[in-house]
Amino acid sequence: MDISDISIPVAAMTPHWKPIIDSIPPNQVAAGDFDPDQHLQYESPAKIHTMKDLSLPENTGISPVAVSEPFRLFTTQAIHRMRAEVLSQDVWENCQYSSNLAQCQLRGFAARYAPFVYDAWKNPETLSVVSKIAGLDLVTE
């Protein structure tokens, strides 16, 4: 049988999901600095799973927390701004790396090419929320 003889039903090729945030034209992305009062929209995860929940020794890792269910952290406006910065041509041209483990990584872009992203992750309120979920105080470099 030749691969071209295989028929894939159209229903199998149609995504059965909807993006959480629809795309927005770059010229409609708001400017300005990160402001936690305006850009944080934290909604607690439904569950935070511990190492014990996953049948792992409780002293595995640096925190008893293993993983959380997905949760909202930023507003739609903030996410659009982050996407615009991270997916900019400057980032892709200057900060894209590959290795035998990952063919496409974007590294080292935040401070220079994505100041909004940088400020969002350095903000004490953002760190406080993520630290609460992680089960330990997180710090940035």
Coordinates of N, CA and C in Angstrom, one line a residue:
M1 N 0.8 -1.2 0.0 CA 0.0 0.0 0.0 C 0.9 1.2 0.0
D2 N 0.6 2.2 -0.8 CA 1.3 3.4 -0.9 C 0.7 4.4 0.1
I3 N 1.5 5.3 0.6 CA 1.0 6.3 1.6 C -0.1 7.2 1.0
S4 N 0.0 7.4 -0.3 CA -1.1 8.3 -0.9 C -2.4 7.6 -1.0
D5 N -2.4 6.3 -0.7 CA -3.7 5.5 -0.7 C -4.5 5.7 0.6
I6 N -3.8 6.2 1.6 CA -4.4 6.3 2.9 C -5.3 7.6 2.9
S7 N -6.5 7.4 3.3 CA -7.5 8.5 3.4 C -7.7 8.9 4.9
I8 N -7.5 10.1 5.2 CA -7.8 10.6 6.6 C -9.1 11.4 6.5
P9 N -10.0 11.0 7.4 CA -11.3 11.7 7.4 C -11.2 13.2 7.8
V10 N -11.9 14.0 7.2 CA -11.9 15.4 7.4 C -12.1 15.7 8.9
A11 N -12.9 15.0 9.5 CA -13.2 15.3 11.0 C -11.9 15.1 11.8
A12 N -11.1 14.2 11.4 CA -9.8 13.9 12.1 C -8.8 15.1 11.9
M13 N -9.0 15.8 10.9 CA -8.0 16.9 10.6 C -8.6 18.3 11.2
T14 N -9.8 18.3 11.6 CA -10.4 19.5 12.1 C -10.2 19.6 13.6
P15 N -9.5 20.7 14.0 CA -9.3 20.8 15.5 C -10.6 20.8 16.2
H16 N -10.6 20.2 17.4 CA -11.8 20.1 18.2 C -11.6 21.0 19.5
W17 N -10.8 22.0 19.3 CA -10.5 22.9 20.4 C -10.5 24.3 19.9
K18 N -10.6 25.3 20.8 CA -10.6 26.7 20.5 C -9.5 27.3 21.3
P19 N -8.6 28.1 20.7 CA -7.6 28.8 21.5 C -8.2 29.6 22.6
I20 N -7.5 29.7 23.7 CA -8.0 30.5 24.8 C -8.1 31.9 24.5
I21 N -7.1 32.4 23.7 CA -7.0 33.8 23.3 C -6.9 33.8 21.8
D22 N -7.8 34.5 21.2 CA -7.8 34.7 19.7 C -6.6 35.6 19.3
S23 N -6.2 35.5 18.1 CA -5.1 36.3 17.7 C -5.5 37.8 17.5
I24 N -4.6 38.7 17.6 CA -4.9 40.1 17.5 C -3.9 40.7 16.6
P25 N -4.3 41.6 15.7 CA -3.3 42.2 14.8 C -2.3 43.0 15.6
P26 N -1.0 42.9 15.2 CA 0.1 43.6 16.0 C -0.2 45.1 16.2
N27 N -0.8 45.8 15.2 CA -1.1 47.2 15.4 C -2.1 47.5 16.5
Q28 N -2.8 46.5 17.0 CA -3.8 46.7 18.0 C -3.3 46.2 19.4
V29 N -2.0 45.9 19.5 CA -1.4 45.5 20.8 C -1.1 46.8 21.6
A30 N -1.6 46.9 22.8 CA -1.4 48.1 23.6 C 0.0 48.2 24.1
A31 N 0.4 49.4 24.2 CA 1.8 49.7 24.6 C 1.8 50.1 26.1
G32 N 2.9 50.3 26.7 CA 3.0 50.7 28.1 C 3.7 49.7 28.9
D33 N 4.0 50.0 30.2 CA 4.7 49.2 31.1 C 3.8 48.1 31.7
F34 N 4.4 47.1 32.3 CA 3.7 46.1 33.0 C 3.2 46.7 34.3
D35 N 1.9 46.5 34.5 CA 1.2 47.0 35.8 C 0.4 45.8 36.3
P36 N 0.8 45.3 37.5 CA 0.1 44.1 38.0 C -1.4 44.4 38.2
D37 N -1.8 45.6 38.6 CA -3.2 45.9 38.8 C -4.0 45.8 37.5
Q38 N -3.3 46.1 36.4 CA -4.0 46.1 35.1 C -3.7 44.7 34.3
H39 N -2.6 44.1 34.6 CA -2.2 42.9 33.7 C -2.3 41.5 34.4
L40 N -2.4 41.5 35.7 CA -2.5 40.2 36.4 C -4.0 39.9 36.5
Q41 N -4.4 38.6 36.3 CA -5.7 38.2 36.4 C -5.7 36.7 36.9
Y42 N -5.1 36.6 38.1 CA -4.9 35.3 38.7 C -6.2 34.6 39.1
E43 N -6.3 33.3 38.6 CA -7.4 32.4 39.0 C -6.7 31.2 39.5
S44 N -7.0 30.8 40.7 CA -6.3 29.6 41.4 C -6.5 28.4 40.5
P45 N -5.5 27.5 40.5 CA -5.6 26.2 39.8 C -6.6 25.4 40.5
A46 N -7.3 24.5 39.8 CA -8.3 23.6 40.4 C -7.6 22.7 41.4
K47 N -6.4 22.3 41.1 CA -5.7 21.4 42.1 C -4.2 21.6 41.9
I48 N -3.5 21.5 43.0 CA -2.0 21.5 43.0 C -1.6 20.1 43.5
H49 N -0.9 19.4 42.6 CA -0.5 18.0 42.9 C 0.8 18.0 43.6
T50 N 0.9 17.2 44.6 CA 2.1 17.0 45.3 C 2.9 15.8 44.8
M51 N 4.2 15.7 45.2 CA 5.0 14.6 44.8 C 4.3 13.3 45.3
K52 N 3.8 13.3 46.5 CA 3.1 12.2 47.1 C 1.9 11.8 46.3
D53 N 1.1 12.8 45.7 CA 0.0 12.5 44.9 C 0.4 11.7 43.6
L54 N 1.7 11.9 43.2 CA 2.2 11.2 42.0 C 3.0 10.0 42.4
S55 N 2.8 9.5 43.6 CA 3.6 8.3 44.1 C 5.1 8.5 44.1
L56 N 5.5 9.7 44.3 CA 7.0 10.0 44.3 C 7.3 10.3 45.8
P57 N 8.6 10.0 46.2 CA 9.0 10.4 47.5 C 8.8 11.9 47.8
E58 N 8.3 12.2 48.9 CA 8.0 13.6 49.3 C 9.2 14.5 49.3
N59 N 10.4 13.9 49.4 CA 11.6 14.7 49.4 C 12.3 14.8 48.1
T60 N 11.5 14.4 47.0 CA 12.0 14.6 45.6 C 11.9 16.0 45.3
G61 N 13.0 16.6 44.8 CA 13.0 18.0 44.3 C 13.2 18.9 45.5
I62 N 12.9 20.2 45.2 CA 13.1 21.2 46.2 C 11.8 21.6 46.9
S63 N 10.7 21.1 46.4 CA 9.4 21.5 46.9 C 8.5 20.2 46.9
P64 N 7.6 20.1 47.9 CA 6.6 19.0 47.8 C 5.7 19.1 46.7
V65 N 5.6 20.2 46.0 CA 4.7 20.4 44.9 C 5.3 19.8 43.6
A66 N 4.5 19.0 42.9 CA 5.0 18.4 41.7 C 4.5 19.3 40.5
V67 N 3.2 19.6 40.4 CA 2.6 20.3 39.3 C 1.3 20.8 39.6
S68 N 0.8 21.8 38.9 CA -0.6 22.3 39.2 C -1.4 22.1 37.9
E69 N -2.7 22.1 38.1 CA -3.6 22.2 36.9 C -3.4 23.5 36.3
P70 N -3.8 23.7 35.0 CA -3.6 25.0 34.4 C -4.4 26.1 35.1
F71 N -3.8 27.3 35.0 CA -4.5 28.4 35.7 C -4.2 29.7 34.9
R72 N -5.1 30.6 35.1 CA -4.9 31.9 34.4 C -4.1 32.8 35.3
L73 N -3.1 33.5 34.7 CA -2.2 34.4 35.5 C -2.3 35.8 35.0
F74 N -2.4 36.0 33.7 CA -2.4 37.3 33.0 C -3.7 37.6 32.3
T75 N -3.9 38.8 32.1 CA -5.1 39.3 31.3 C -4.8 39.0 29.8
T76 N -5.9 39.0 29.1 CA -5.8 38.8 27.6 C -4.9 39.9 27.0
Q77 N -5.1 41.1 27.5 CA -4.2 42.2 27.0 C -2.7 42.0 27.2
A78 N -2.4 41.5 28.4 CA -1.0 41.2 28.7 C -0.5 40.1 27.9
I79 N -1.3 39.0 27.6 CA -0.8 37.9 26.8 C -0.6 38.4 25.4
H80 N -1.4 39.2 24.9 CA -1.2 39.7 23.5 C 0.1 40.5 23.4
R81 N 0.3 41.3 24.4 CA 1.6 42.1 24.5 C 2.8 41.1 24.5
M82 N 2.7 40.1 25.4 CA 3.8 39.2 25.5 C 4.1 38.4 24.2
R83 N 3.0 38.0 23.6 CA 3.1 37.3 22.3 C 3.8 38.2 21.2
A84 N 3.4 39.5 21.2 CA 4.0 40.4 20.2 C 5.5 40.6 20.5
E85 N 5.9 40.6 21.7 CA 7.3 40.8 22.0 C 8.1 39.5 21.7
V86 N 7.6 38.4 22.2 CA 8.3 37.1 22.1 C 8.3 36.6 20.6
L87 N 7.3 36.9 19.8 CA 7.3 36.5 18.5 C 7.8 37.5 17.5
S88 N 8.5 38.5 18.0 CA 9.0 39.6 17.1 C 10.1 39.1 16.3
Q89 N 10.4 39.7 15.2 CA 11.5 39.3 14.3 C 12.8 39.4 15.0
D90 N 13.0 40.4 15.8 CA 14.3 40.6 16.5 C 14.6 39.4 17.4
V91 N 13.6 38.9 18.1 CA 13.7 37.7 19.0 C 14.1 36.5 18.2
W92 N 13.4 36.2 17.1 CA 13.6 35.1 16.3 C 15.0 35.1 15.6
E93 N 15.4 36.3 15.2 CA 16.7 36.4 14.5 C 17.9 36.4 15.5
N94 N 17.7 36.8 16.7 CA 18.9 36.9 17.6 C 18.8 36.0 18.8
C95 N 17.7 35.3 19.1 CA 17.6 34.5 20.3 C 17.2 33.1 20.1
Q96 N 17.2 32.6 18.9 CA 16.7 31.3 18.6 C 17.9 30.3 18.6
Y97 N 17.7 29.2 19.4 CA 18.8 28.2 19.5 C 18.2 26.8 19.3
S98 N 19.0 25.9 19.0 CA 18.5 24.5 18.9 C 19.6 23.6 19.5
S99 N 19.1 22.4 19.9 CA 20.0 21.4 20.4 C 19.5 20.1 20.0
N100 N 20.2 19.0 20.4 CA 19.7 17.7 20.1 C 18.4 17.3 20.9
L101 N 18.1 18.1 21.9 CA 16.9 17.9 22.7 C 15.7 18.7 22.3
A102 N 16.0 19.9 21.8 CA 14.9 20.8 21.3 C 15.4 21.6 20.1
Q103 N 14.6 21.5 19.0 CA 15.0 22.1 17.8 C 14.8 23.6 17.7
C104 N 13.9 24.1 18.6 CA 13.7 25.5 18.6 C 13.5 26.0 20.0
Q105 N 14.4 26.8 20.5 CA 14.3 27.5 21.8 C 14.6 29.0 21.6
L106 N 13.8 29.7 22.4 CA 14.1 31.2 22.4 C 14.6 31.5 23.8
R107 N 15.9 32.0 23.8 CA 16.5 32.2 25.1 C 17.2 33.6 25.1
G108 N 17.2 34.2 26.3 CA 17.9 35.4 26.6 C 17.3 36.6 25.9
F109 N 16.1 36.6 25.6 CA 15.5 37.7 24.9 C 14.8 38.8 25.8
A110 N 14.4 38.4 27.0 CA 13.5 39.2 27.7 C 14.0 40.6 28.0
A111 N 15.1 40.7 28.6 CA 15.6 42.1 29.0 C 15.8 43.0 27.9
R112 N 16.3 42.5 26.8 CA 16.6 43.4 25.6 C 15.4 43.6 24.7
Y113 N 14.8 42.5 24.3 CA 13.8 42.5 23.2 C 12.3 42.4 23.7
A114 N 12.1 42.1 25.0 CA 10.8 41.9 25.5 C 10.7 42.5 26.9
P115 N 10.8 43.8 27.0 CA 10.8 44.4 28.3 C 9.5 44.2 29.1
F116 N 8.4 44.1 28.4 CA 7.1 43.8 29.1 C 7.1 42.5 29.8
V117 N 7.6 41.5 29.0 CA 7.7 40.1 29.6 C 8.7 40.1 30.7
Y118 N 9.8 40.7 30.6 CA 10.8 40.8 31.6 C 10.3 41.4 32.9
D119 N 9.6 42.5 32.8 CA 9.0 43.2 33.9 C 7.9 42.4 34.6
A120 N 7.1 41.7 33.8 CA 6.0 40.9 34.3 C 6.6 39.8 35.2
W121 N 7.7 39.1 34.8 CA 8.2 38.0 35.5 C 9.1 38.5 36.7
K122 N 9.6 39.7 36.7 CA 10.3 40.2 37.8 C 9.5 40.9 38.8
N123 N 8.2 41.1 38.5 CA 7.3 41.8 39.4 C 7.0 41.0 40.7
P124 N 7.1 41.7 41.9 CA 6.9 41.0 43.1 C 5.5 40.3 43.2
E125 N 4.5 40.9 42.7 CA 3.2 40.3 42.7 C 3.1 39.0 41.9
T126 N 3.7 39.0 40.7 CA 3.7 37.8 39.9 C 4.5 36.7 40.6
L127 N 5.7 37.1 41.1 CA 6.5 36.1 41.9 C 5.7 35.5 43.1
S128 N 5.0 36.4 43.7 CA 4.2 35.9 44.9 C 3.2 34.8 44.5
V129 N 2.5 35.1 43.4 CA 1.5 34.1 43.0 C 2.1 32.8 42.6
V130 N 3.2 32.9 41.8 CA 3.8 31.7 41.3 C 4.5 30.9 42.5
S131 N 5.1 31.7 43.4 CA 5.7 31.1 44.6 C 4.6 30.3 45.4
K132 N 3.5 30.9 45.6 CA 2.4 30.2 46.3 C 2.1 28.9 45.7
I133 N 2.0 28.8 44.4 CA 1.6 27.6 43.7 C 2.8 26.6 43.8
A134 N 4.0 27.1 43.7 CA 5.2 26.2 43.7 C 5.5 25.7 45.1
G135 N 5.0 26.4 46.1 CA 5.2 25.9 47.5 C 6.5 26.4 48.1
L136 N 7.1 27.3 47.5 CA 8.4 27.9 48.0 C 8.6 29.3 47.4
D137 N 9.4 30.1 48.1 CA 9.6 31.5 47.6 C 10.6 31.4 46.4
L138 N 10.1 31.8 45.2 CA 10.9 31.9 44.0 C 11.5 33.2 43.9
V139 N 12.7 33.3 43.3 CA 13.4 34.5 43.1 C 13.9 34.6 41.7
T140 N 14.1 35.8 41.2 CA 14.7 35.9 39.8 C 16.1 36.3 39.9
E141 N 16.8 36.1 38.9 CA 18.3 36.5 38.9 C 18.4 38.0 39.0

